[in-house]
Amino acid sequence: MARPPIELHIIADSTGDTAARVARAAAAQYHEHDIRIVRHPRQTSLDGLHDSFARMRPDQVRTVVFSTVVDEALRLRVTQLCEEQGVPHADLLEPAVTALSAVTGQDPERVVRPVGVGEDYFKRVAAMEFSIANDDGNLSNHLREADIVLIGVSRTGKTPLSMYLGYLGYRTANIPLVPGIAPPEQLFDVQRWKIVGLTLDPERLQQIRGRRVRAMGSTQGHRDGYTDLVKIFDELDQVAQLQRSLGCPVIETTDLALEEAAGRVIEVVQRRRQAASGGGRGGR
């Protein structure tokens, strides 16, 4: 019997990258559960904080909050809101700050500052370069060198998602799937756990493609069925068959923010990689 999903909400006064990494590490210990990470970055006001909590649904979905907030008033308010809504809460920053306060004998400044260049900086730069060099099927590297391979029809958000994953340090390639055109042979040679399919609501996809065609001042999209809803349904069906044949999970990005979509991709790839290594079958 499938377990109900868990939403892990990240409240941060900066990008939320630090909390997201901790959240993914914690979620990896519960790989049988569907844990979805939702970010609420740059929370610097009470109004913004209240708006973030208003979007949570603890009465409908099991909910957890991780926070990294420096401002004392906002930090306390996060704790209060979690208590009021009965939501489990982990303040990830305060125990570390308290430990430093004890050893230095000084109170923290409570000022939001960038954390600077970390040890993973150059890894992230290399991953971004990889994602740029292997965008939209233009493969400069073999897919075996990728950490993540995204596949889907045109305009499902593969490029921005692969760039963001590159920013997070994951070498990402993305492959457009076009009915009637064979995907690169490399796709069938890559470890299956690396592959994630993307899809989009057909009507939403039609809107996005229509805007692109109009922006380009072209009528070609209307002639070849690129923006025709019936043909979009057929296209998605054919591509879904290929995605199933590759045995890859498919994420619908219609209502997902970029950060949330990236989190979903990372979670599913990590889970599948662990399963593949545990099975001892090479990840195929």
PDB file of C-alpha atoms in Angstrom:
ATOM      1  CA  MET A   1       0.000   0.000   0.000  1.00  0.00           C
ATOM      2  CA  ALA A   2       1.426   3.367  -1.056  1.00  0.00           C
ATOM      3  CA  ARG A   3       2.283   5.745   1.750  1.00  0.00           C
ATOM      4  CA  PRO A   4       0.815   9.268   1.586  1.00  0.00           C
ATOM      5  CA  PRO A   5       3.337  11.926   0.524  1.00  0.00           C
ATOM      6  CA  ILE A   6       5.221  14.200   2.892  1.00  0.00           C
ATOM      7  CA  GLU A   7       5.879  17.867   2.100  1.00  0.00           C
ATOM      8  CA  LEU A   8       9.124  19.180   3.561  1.00  0.00           C
ATOM      9  CA  HIS A   9       8.946  22.988   3.449  1.00  0.00           C
ATOM     10  CA  ILE A  10      12.155  24.997   3.594  1.00  0.00           C
ATOM     11  CA  ILE A  11      11.940  28.498   5.103  1.00  0.00           C
ATOM     12  CA  ALA A  12      15.100  30.481   4.382  1.00  0.00           C
ATOM     13  CA  ASP A  13      16.191  34.102   4.341  1.00  0.00           C
ATOM     14  CA  SER A  14      18.530  33.409   1.405  1.00  0.00           C
ATOM     15  CA  THR A  15      18.325  30.839  -1.404  1.00  0.00           C
ATOM     16  CA  GLY A  16      17.590  27.867   0.843  1.00  0.00           C
ATOM     17  CA  ASP A  17      20.371  25.805  -0.745  1.00  0.00           C
ATOM     18  CA  THR A  18      21.874  24.863   2.621  1.00  0.00           C
ATOM     19  CA  ALA A  19      18.567  23.678   4.064  1.00  0.00           C
ATOM     20  CA  ALA A  20      17.710  21.873   0.823  1.00  0.00           C
ATOM     21  CA  ARG A  21      20.898  19.835   1.033  1.00  0.00           C
ATOM     22  CA  VAL A  22      20.208  18.897   4.633  1.00  0.00           C
ATOM     23  CA  ALA A  23      16.623  18.059   3.687  1.00  0.00           C
ATOM     24  CA  ARG A  24      17.746  15.775   0.871  1.00  0.00           C
ATOM     25  CA  ALA A  25      20.262  14.083   3.159  1.00  0.00           C
ATOM     26  CA  ALA A  26      17.577  13.501   5.785  1.00  0.00           C
ATOM     27  CA  ALA A  27      15.012  12.358   3.210  1.00  0.00           C
ATOM     28  CA  ALA A  28      17.499   9.826   1.855  1.00  0.00           C
ATOM     29  CA  GLN A  29      17.114   7.959   5.151  1.00  0.00           C
ATOM     30  CA  TYR A  30      13.435   7.445   4.340  1.00  0.00           C
ATOM     31  CA  HIS A  31      13.700   6.401   0.701  1.00  0.00           C
ATOM     32  CA  GLU A  32      10.468   4.399   0.823  1.00  0.00           C
ATOM     33  CA  HIS A  33       8.501   7.574   1.525  1.00  0.00           C
ATOM     34  CA  ASP A  34       7.486  10.144  -1.080  1.00  0.00           C
ATOM     35  CA  ILE A  35       9.100  13.247   0.441  1.00  0.00           C
ATOM     36  CA  ARG A  36       8.627  16.404  -1.612  1.00  0.00           C
ATOM     37  CA  ILE A  37      10.814  19.416  -0.873  1.00  0.00           C
ATOM     38  CA  VAL A  38       9.179  22.844  -1.263  1.00  0.00           C
ATOM     39  CA  ARG A  39      11.322  25.964  -0.951  1.00  0.00           C
ATOM     40  CA  HIS A  40      10.276  29.360   0.389  1.00  0.00           C
ATOM     41  CA  PRO A  41      13.466  31.388  -0.188  1.00  0.00           C
ATOM     42  CA  ARG A  42      14.325  34.981   0.749  1.00  0.00           C
ATOM     43  CA  GLN A  43      11.923  35.266   3.661  1.00  0.00           C
ATOM     44  CA  THR A  44      12.798  38.687   5.075  1.00  0.00           C
ATOM     45  CA  SER A  45       9.424  39.968   6.304  1.00  0.00           C
ATOM     46  CA  LEU A  46       6.568  38.759   8.472  1.00  0.00           C
ATOM     47  CA  ASP A  47       4.127  39.205   5.582  1.00  0.00           C
ATOM     48  CA  GLY A  48       6.196  36.986   3.332  1.00  0.00           C
ATOM     49  CA  LEU A  49       6.540  34.434   6.108  1.00  0.00           C
ATOM     50  CA  HIS A  50       2.799  34.340   6.695  1.00  0.00           C
ATOM     51  CA  ASP A  51       2.170  33.947   2.950  1.00  0.00           C
ATOM     52  CA  SER A  52       4.495  30.937   2.892  1.00  0.00           C
ATOM     53  CA  PHE A  53       2.702  29.256   5.767  1.00  0.00           C
ATOM     54  CA  ALA A  54      -0.659  30.029   4.156  1.00  0.00           C
ATOM     55  CA  ARG A  55       0.426  27.891   1.183  1.00  0.00           C
ATOM     56  CA  MET A  56       1.067  24.859   3.383  1.00  0.00           C
ATOM     57  CA  ARG A  57      -1.641  22.220   3.801  1.00  0.00           C
ATOM     58  CA  PRO A  58      -0.913  20.393   7.053  1.00  0.00           C
ATOM     59  CA  ASP A  59      -4.575  19.403   7.319  1.00  0.00           C
ATOM     60  CA  GLN A  60      -4.326  17.585   3.972  1.00  0.00           C
ATOM     61  CA  VAL A  61      -0.672  16.589   3.584  1.00  0.00           C
ATOM     62  CA  ARG A  62       1.853  15.448   6.175  1.00  0.00           C
ATOM     63  CA  THR A  63       4.072  18.498   6.593  1.00  0.00           C
ATOM     64  CA  VAL A  64       7.508  19.227   8.043  1.00  0.00           C
ATOM     65  CA  VAL A  65       9.372  22.565   8.172  1.00  0.00           C
ATOM     66  CA  PHE A  66      13.148  23.044   8.023  1.00  0.00           C
ATOM     67  CA  SER A  67      14.337  26.621   8.533  1.00  0.00           C
ATOM     68  CA  THR A  68      17.533  28.650   8.228  1.00  0.00           C
ATOM     69  CA  VAL A  69      16.540  32.139   9.351  1.00  0.00           C
ATOM     70  CA  VAL A  70      18.984  34.603  10.934  1.00  0.00           C
ATOM     71  CA  ASP A  71      16.640  37.406  12.014  1.00  0.00           C
ATOM     72  CA  GLU A  72      15.555  36.709  15.585  1.00  0.00           C
ATOM     73  CA  ALA A  73      11.963  37.948  15.223  1.00  0.00           C
ATOM     74  CA  LEU A  74      11.386  35.932  12.053  1.00  0.00           C
ATOM     75  CA  ARG A  75      13.063  32.870  13.528  1.00  0.00           C
ATOM     76  CA  LEU A  76      10.800  32.959  16.577  1.00  0.00           C
ATOM     77  CA  ARG A  77       7.752  33.522  14.386  1.00  0.00           C
ATOM     78  CA  VAL A  78       8.572  30.421  12.333  1.00  0.00           C
ATOM     79  CA  THR A  79       8.650  28.404  15.542  1.00  0.00           C
ATOM     80  CA  GLN A  80       5.336  29.930  16.693  1.00  0.00           C
ATOM     81  CA  LEU A  81       3.581  29.243  13.395  1.00  0.00           C
ATOM     82  CA  CYS A  82       4.760  25.645  13.394  1.00  0.00           C
ATOM     83  CA  GLU A  83       3.509  25.169  16.944  1.00  0.00           C
ATOM     84  CA  GLU A  84       0.150  26.767  16.096  1.00  0.00           C
ATOM     85  CA  GLN A  85      -0.318  24.483  13.086  1.00  0.00           C
ATOM     86  CA  GLY A  86       1.071  21.383  14.784  1.00  0.00           C
ATOM     87  CA  VAL A  87       3.845  21.050  12.212  1.00  0.00           C
ATOM     88  CA  PRO A  88       7.182  19.405  13.171  1.00  0.00           C
ATOM     89  CA  HIS A  89       9.993  21.942  12.826  1.00  0.00           C
ATOM     90  CA  ALA A  90      13.781  21.751  12.629  1.00  0.00           C
ATOM     91  CA  ASP A  91      15.686  25.018  13.062  1.00  0.00           C
ATOM     92  CA  LEU A  92      18.883  24.043  11.257  1.00  0.00           C
ATOM     93  CA  LEU A  93      20.899  27.207  11.894  1.00  0.00           C
ATOM     94  CA  GLU A  94      20.263  28.067  15.547  1.00  0.00           C
ATOM     95  CA  PRO A  95      22.063  25.079  17.176  1.00  0.00           C
ATOM     96  CA  ALA A  96      25.194  25.872  15.132  1.00  0.00           C
ATOM     97  CA  VAL A  97      25.020  29.574  16.008  1.00  0.00           C
ATOM     98  CA  THR A  98      24.468  28.754  19.676  1.00  0.00           C
ATOM     99  CA  ALA A  99      27.539  26.501  19.699  1.00  0.00           C
ATOM    100  CA  LEU A 100      29.679  29.258  18.175  1.00  0.00           C
ATOM    101  CA  SER A 101      28.257  31.753  20.644  1.00  0.00           C
ATOM    102  CA  ALA A 102      29.304  29.510  23.511  1.00  0.00           C
ATOM    103  CA  VAL A 103      32.889  29.177  22.294  1.00  0.00           C
ATOM    104  CA  THR A 104      33.327  32.833  21.271  1.00  0.00           C
ATOM    105  CA  GLY A 105      31.452  34.393  24.147  1.00  0.00           C
ATOM    106  CA  GLN A 106      29.712  36.684  21.654  1.00  0.00           C
ATOM    107  CA  ASP A 107      26.153  36.948  20.401  1.00  0.00           C
ATOM    108  CA  PRO A 108      25.580  36.430  16.646  1.00  0.00           C
ATOM    109  CA  GLU A 109      25.219  39.556  14.528  1.00  0.00           C
ATOM    110  CA  ARG A 110      21.915  38.329  13.028  1.00  0.00           C
ATOM    111  CA  VAL A 111      22.808  39.743   9.613  1.00  0.00           C
ATOM    112  CA  VAL A 112      22.052  37.862   6.382  1.00  0.00           C
ATOM    113  CA  ARG A 113      25.241  37.473   4.387  1.00  0.00           C
ATOM    114  CA  PRO A 114      26.288  35.276   1.438  1.00  0.00           C
ATOM    115  CA  VAL A 115      28.358  32.341   2.625  1.00  0.00           C
ATOM    116  CA  GLY A 116      31.060  32.884   0.007  1.00  0.00           C
ATOM    117  CA  VAL A 117      32.878  30.347  -2.143  1.00  0.00           C
ATOM    118  CA  GLY A 118      32.550  26.853  -0.724  1.00  0.00           C
ATOM    119  CA  GLU A 119      34.568  23.763  -1.443  1.00  0.00           C
ATOM    120  CA  ASP A 120      32.052  22.745  -4.087  1.00  0.00           C
ATOM    121  CA  TYR A 121      32.333  26.010  -6.034  1.00  0.00           C
ATOM    122  CA  PHE A 122      34.514  24.657  -8.835  1.00  0.00           C
ATOM    123  CA  LYS A 123      32.470  21.477  -9.033  1.00  0.00           C
ATOM    124  CA  ARG A 124      29.382  23.610  -9.584  1.00  0.00           C
ATOM    125  CA  VAL A 125      31.107  25.704 -12.242  1.00  0.00           C
ATOM    126  CA  ALA A 126      32.161  22.526 -14.079  1.00  0.00           C
ATOM    127  CA  ALA A 127      28.621  21.153 -13.795  1.00  0.00           C
ATOM    128  CA  MET A 128      27.164  24.367 -15.251  1.00  0.00           C
ATOM    129  CA  GLU A 129      29.629  24.220 -18.140  1.00  0.00           C
ATOM    130  CA  PHE A 130      28.652  20.590 -18.734  1.00  0.00           C
ATOM    131  CA  SER A 131      24.933  21.458 -18.742  1.00  0.00           C
ATOM    132  CA  ILE A 132      25.485  24.270 -21.253  1.00  0.00           C
ATOM    133  CA  ALA A 133      27.598  22.039 -23.500  1.00  0.00           C
ATOM    134  CA  ASN A 134      25.005  19.257 -23.478  1.00  0.00           C
ATOM    135  CA  ASP A 135      21.799  21.219 -23.869  1.00  0.00           C
ATOM    136  CA  ASP A 136      18.862  20.307 -26.099  1.00  0.00           C
ATOM    137  CA  GLY A 137      20.446  17.191 -27.545  1.00  0.00           C
ATOM    138  CA  ASN A 138      23.657  18.914 -28.604  1.00  0.00           C
ATOM    139  CA  LEU A 139      25.953  16.455 -26.892  1.00  0.00           C
ATOM    140  CA  SER A 140      29.557  17.512 -26.403  1.00  0.00           C
ATOM    141  CA  ASN A 141      30.103  14.709 -23.897  1.00  0.00           C
ATOM    142  CA  HIS A 142      28.934  11.115 -23.747  1.00  0.00           C
ATOM    143  CA  LEU A 143      25.793  10.736 -21.675  1.00  0.00           C
ATOM    144  CA  ARG A 144      27.651   8.315 -19.389  1.00  0.00           C
ATOM    145  CA  GLU A 145      29.508  11.372 -18.037  1.00  0.00           C
ATOM    146  CA  ALA A 146      26.257  13.009 -16.920  1.00  0.00           C
ATOM    147  CA  ASP A 147      24.882  12.812 -13.401  1.00  0.00           C
ATOM    148  CA  ILE A 148      21.334  13.384 -14.662  1.00  0.00           C
ATOM    149  CA  VAL A 149      19.722  13.018 -18.100  1.00  0.00           C
ATOM    150  CA  LEU A 150      16.400  14.801 -18.716  1.00  0.00           C
ATOM    151  CA  ILE A 151      14.154  13.681 -21.573  1.00  0.00           C
ATOM    152  CA  GLY A 152      10.859  15.071 -22.823  1.00  0.00           C
ATOM    153  CA  VAL A 153       9.060  16.823 -25.652  1.00  0.00           C
ATOM    154  CA  SER A 154       9.891  20.352 -26.718  1.00  0.00           C
ATOM    155  CA  ARG A 155       9.051  23.158 -24.236  1.00  0.00           C
ATOM    156  CA  THR A 156       8.647  21.054 -21.108  1.00  0.00           C
ATOM    157  CA  GLY A 157      11.312  23.093 -19.301  1.00  0.00           C
ATOM    158  CA  LYS A 158      14.321  20.854 -19.897  1.00  0.00           C
ATOM    159  CA  THR A 159      16.820  23.635 -20.538  1.00  0.00           C
ATOM    160  CA  PRO A 160      16.140  25.898 -17.520  1.00  0.00           C
ATOM    161  CA  LEU A 161      15.910  22.853 -15.280  1.00  0.00           C
ATOM    162  CA  SER A 162      19.197  21.411 -16.539  1.00  0.00           C
ATOM    163  CA  MET A 163      20.898  24.802 -16.055  1.00  0.00           C
ATOM    164  CA  TYR A 164      19.610  25.040 -12.496  1.00  0.00           C
ATOM    165  CA  LEU A 165      20.699  21.484 -11.736  1.00  0.00           C
ATOM    166  CA  GLY A 166      24.104  22.433 -13.111  1.00  0.00           C
ATOM    167  CA  TYR A 167      24.152  25.401 -10.734  1.00  0.00           C
ATOM    168  CA  LEU A 168      23.494  22.965  -7.891  1.00  0.00           C
ATOM    169  CA  GLY A 169      26.478  20.873  -9.001  1.00  0.00           C
ATOM    170  CA  TYR A 170      24.848  18.129 -11.087  1.00  0.00           C
ATOM    171  CA  ARG A 171      26.207  17.545 -14.575  1.00  0.00           C
ATOM    172  CA  THR A 172      22.975  17.464 -16.535  1.00  0.00           C
ATOM    173  CA  ALA A 173      22.226  16.698 -20.168  1.00  0.00           C
ATOM    174  CA  ASN A 174      18.800  17.092 -21.733  1.00  0.00           C
ATOM    175  CA  ILE A 175      17.429  15.302 -24.770  1.00  0.00           C
ATOM    176  CA  PRO A 176      14.369  16.471 -26.747  1.00  0.00           C
ATOM    177  CA  LEU A 177      12.128  13.599 -27.787  1.00  0.00           C
ATOM    178  CA  VAL A 178      10.463  14.107 -31.152  1.00  0.00           C
ATOM    179  CA  PRO A 179       8.031  11.510 -32.561  1.00  0.00           C
ATOM    180  CA  GLY A 180       9.410   9.998 -35.742  1.00  0.00           C
ATOM    181  CA  ILE A 181      12.994  10.948 -34.915  1.00  0.00           C
ATOM    182  CA  ALA A 182      15.124   8.386 -33.101  1.00  0.00           C
ATOM    183  CA  PRO A 183      16.811   9.621 -29.919  1.00  0.00           C
ATOM    184  CA  PRO A 184      20.599   9.317 -29.714  1.00  0.00           C
ATOM    185  CA  GLU A 185      21.890   5.774 -29.277  1.00  0.00           C
ATOM    186  CA  GLN A 186      23.730   6.923 -26.156  1.00  0.00           C
ATOM    187  CA  LEU A 187      20.394   7.229 -24.377  1.00  0.00           C
ATOM    188  CA  PHE A 188      19.966   3.461 -24.450  1.00  0.00           C
ATOM    189  CA  ASP A 189      23.497   2.915 -23.175  1.00  0.00           C
ATOM    190  CA  VAL A 190      23.375   5.206 -20.144  1.00  0.00           C
ATOM    191  CA  GLN A 191      22.616   3.896 -16.644  1.00  0.00           C
ATOM    192  CA  ARG A 192      18.863   3.953 -16.263  1.00  0.00           C
ATOM    193  CA  TRP A 193      18.836   5.571 -12.827  1.00  0.00           C
ATOM    194  CA  LYS A 194      20.233   8.759 -14.360  1.00  0.00           C
ATOM    195  CA  ILE A 195      17.278   9.253 -16.707  1.00  0.00           C
ATOM    196  CA  VAL A 196      14.250  11.332 -15.693  1.00  0.00           C
ATOM    197  CA  GLY A 197      11.341  12.108 -17.997  1.00  0.00           C
ATOM    198  CA  LEU A 198       9.535  15.446 -18.010  1.00  0.00           C
ATOM    199  CA  THR A 199       5.989  16.110 -19.134  1.00  0.00           C
ATOM    200  CA  LEU A 200       3.504  18.969 -19.075  1.00  0.00           C
ATOM    201  CA  ASP A 201      -0.248  19.454 -19.190  1.00  0.00           C
ATOM    202  CA  PRO A 202      -1.181  19.434 -22.920  1.00  0.00           C
ATOM    203  CA  GLU A 203      -3.130  22.700 -22.831  1.00  0.00           C
ATOM    204  CA  ARG A 204      -0.349  24.427 -20.911  1.00  0.00           C
ATOM    205  CA  LEU A 205       2.162  23.081 -23.426  1.00  0.00           C
ATOM    206  CA  GLN A 206       0.038  24.450 -26.260  1.00  0.00           C
ATOM    207  CA  GLN A 207       0.049  27.907 -24.639  1.00  0.00           C
ATOM    208  CA  ILE A 208       3.825  27.890 -24.170  1.00  0.00           C
ATOM    209  CA  ARG A 209       4.457  26.765 -27.731  1.00  0.00           C
ATOM    210  CA  GLY A 210       1.984  29.300 -29.082  1.00  0.00           C
ATOM    211  CA  ARG A 211       3.795  32.130 -27.326  1.00  0.00           C
ATOM    212  CA  ARG A 212       7.121  30.918 -28.673  1.00  0.00           C
ATOM    213  CA  VAL A 213       5.822  30.744 -32.242  1.00  0.00           C
ATOM    214  CA  ARG A 214       4.325  34.244 -31.992  1.00  0.00           C
ATOM    215  CA  ALA A 215       7.525  35.626 -30.499  1.00  0.00           C
ATOM    216  CA  MET A 216       9.460  34.217 -33.446  1.00  0.00           C
ATOM    217  CA  GLY A 217       6.956  35.713 -35.883  1.00  0.00           C
ATOM    218  CA  SER A 218       6.521  32.345 -37.574  1.00  0.00           C
ATOM    219  CA  THR A 219       3.503  30.420 -38.831  1.00  0.00           C
ATOM    220  CA  GLN A 220       5.449  27.188 -39.205  1.00  0.00           C
ATOM    221  CA  GLY A 221       4.279  25.928 -35.827  1.00  0.00           C
ATOM    222  CA  HIS A 222       0.665  26.004 -36.969  1.00  0.00           C
ATOM    223  CA  ARG A 223       1.435  24.207 -40.224  1.00  0.00           C
ATOM    224  CA  ASP A 224       3.437  21.327 -38.754  1.00  0.00           C
ATOM    225  CA  GLY A 225       1.133  20.746 -35.758  1.00  0.00           C
ATOM    226  CA  TYR A 226       3.605  22.066 -33.202  1.00  0.00           C
ATOM    227  CA  THR A 227       0.831  24.080 -31.544  1.00  0.00           C
ATOM    228  CA  ASP A 228      -2.138  21.874 -32.465  1.00  0.00           C
ATOM    229  CA  LEU A 229      -3.699  20.465 -29.294  1.00  0.00           C
ATOM    230  CA  VAL A 230      -4.757  17.135 -30.805  1.00  0.00           C
ATOM    231  CA  LYS A 231      -1.273  16.540 -32.187  1.00  0.00           C
ATOM    232  CA  ILE A 232       0.247  17.572 -28.859  1.00  0.00           C
ATOM    233  CA  PHE A 233      -1.816  14.852 -27.154  1.00  0.00           C
ATOM    234  CA  ASP A 234      -0.537  12.331 -29.720  1.00  0.00           C
ATOM    235  CA  GLU A 235       3.028  13.576 -29.288  1.00  0.00           C
ATOM    236  CA  LEU A 236       2.890  13.245 -25.510  1.00  0.00           C
ATOM    237  CA  ASP A 237       1.447   9.732 -25.811  1.00  0.00           C
ATOM    238  CA  GLN A 238       4.209   8.587 -28.152  1.00  0.00           C
ATOM    239  CA  VAL A 239       6.925  10.098 -25.996  1.00  0.00           C
ATOM    240  CA  ALA A 240       5.375   8.547 -22.879  1.00  0.00           C
ATOM    241  CA  GLN A 241       5.750   5.132 -24.524  1.00  0.00           C
ATOM    242  CA  LEU A 242       9.448   5.769 -25.055  1.00  0.00           C
ATOM    243  CA  GLN A 243       9.858   6.982 -21.490  1.00  0.00           C
ATOM    244  CA  ARG A 244       8.180   3.805 -20.250  1.00  0.00           C
ATOM    245  CA  SER A 245      10.416   1.653 -22.438  1.00  0.00           C
ATOM    246  CA  LEU A 246      13.425   3.272 -20.767  1.00  0.00           C
ATOM    247  CA  GLY A 247      11.897   2.572 -17.372  1.00  0.00           C
ATOM    248  CA  CYS A 248      12.357   6.151 -16.218  1.00  0.00           C
ATOM    249  CA  PRO A 249      10.183   8.072 -13.774  1.00  0.00           C
ATOM    250  CA  VAL A 250       8.235  10.976 -15.266  1.00  0.00           C
ATOM    251  CA  ILE A 251       7.759  14.280 -13.460  1.00  0.00           C
ATOM    252  CA  GLU A 252       4.976  16.649 -14.481  1.00  0.00           C
ATOM    253  CA  THR A 253       6.317  20.191 -14.261  1.00  0.00           C
ATOM    254  CA  THR A 254       3.045  22.058 -14.927  1.00  0.00           C
ATOM    255  CA  ASP A 255       2.617  23.465 -11.413  1.00  0.00           C
ATOM    256  CA  LEU A 256       6.183  23.158 -10.144  1.00  0.00           C
ATOM    257  CA  ALA A 257       8.533  26.054  -9.503  1.00  0.00           C
ATOM    258  CA  LEU A 258      12.015  25.529 -10.918  1.00  0.00           C
ATOM    259  CA  GLU A 259      13.519  24.896  -7.479  1.00  0.00           C
ATOM    260  CA  GLU A 260      10.835  22.358  -6.605  1.00  0.00           C
ATOM    261  CA  ALA A 261      11.200  20.544  -9.932  1.00  0.00           C
ATOM    262  CA  ALA A 262      14.963  20.352  -9.393  1.00  0.00           C
ATOM    263  CA  GLY A 263      14.424  18.954  -5.917  1.00  0.00           C
ATOM    264  CA  ARG A 264      12.082  16.285  -7.266  1.00  0.00           C
ATOM    265  CA  VAL A 265      14.610  15.276  -9.938  1.00  0.00           C
ATOM    266  CA  ILE A 266      17.480  15.060  -7.452  1.00  0.00           C
ATOM    267  CA  GLU A 267      15.434  13.021  -5.002  1.00  0.00           C
ATOM    268  CA  VAL A 268      14.279  10.478  -7.565  1.00  0.00           C
ATOM    269  CA  VAL A 269      17.758  10.088  -9.092  1.00  0.00           C
ATOM    270  CA  GLN A 270      19.364   9.576  -5.689  1.00  0.00           C
ATOM    271  CA  ARG A 271      16.714   7.043  -4.714  1.00  0.00           C
ATOM    272  CA  ARG A 272      17.114   5.084  -7.966  1.00  0.00           C
ATOM    273  CA  ARG A 273      20.906   5.177  -7.752  1.00  0.00           C
ATOM    274  CA  GLN A 274      20.786   3.728  -4.233  1.00  0.00           C
ATOM    275  CA  ALA A 275      18.373   1.029  -5.368  1.00  0.00           C
ATOM    276  CA  ALA A 276      20.581   0.199  -8.359  1.00  0.00           C
ATOM    277  CA  SER A 277      23.757  -0.061  -6.288  1.00  0.00           C
ATOM    278  CA  GLY A 278      21.952  -2.156  -3.689  1.00  0.00           C
ATOM    279  CA  GLY A 279      20.674  -4.496  -6.379  1.00  0.00           C
ATOM    280  CA  GLY A 280      24.172  -5.063  -7.702  1.00  0.00           C
ATOM    281  CA  ARG A 281      23.029  -5.001 -11.303  1.00  0.00           C
ATOM    282  CA  GLY A 282      24.987  -2.010 -12.577  1.00  0.00           C
ATOM    283  CA  GLY A 283      22.068   0.427 -12.589  1.00  0.00           C
ATOM    284  CA  ARG A 284      20.627  -0.789 -15.893  1.00  0.00           C
TER     285      ARG A 284
END
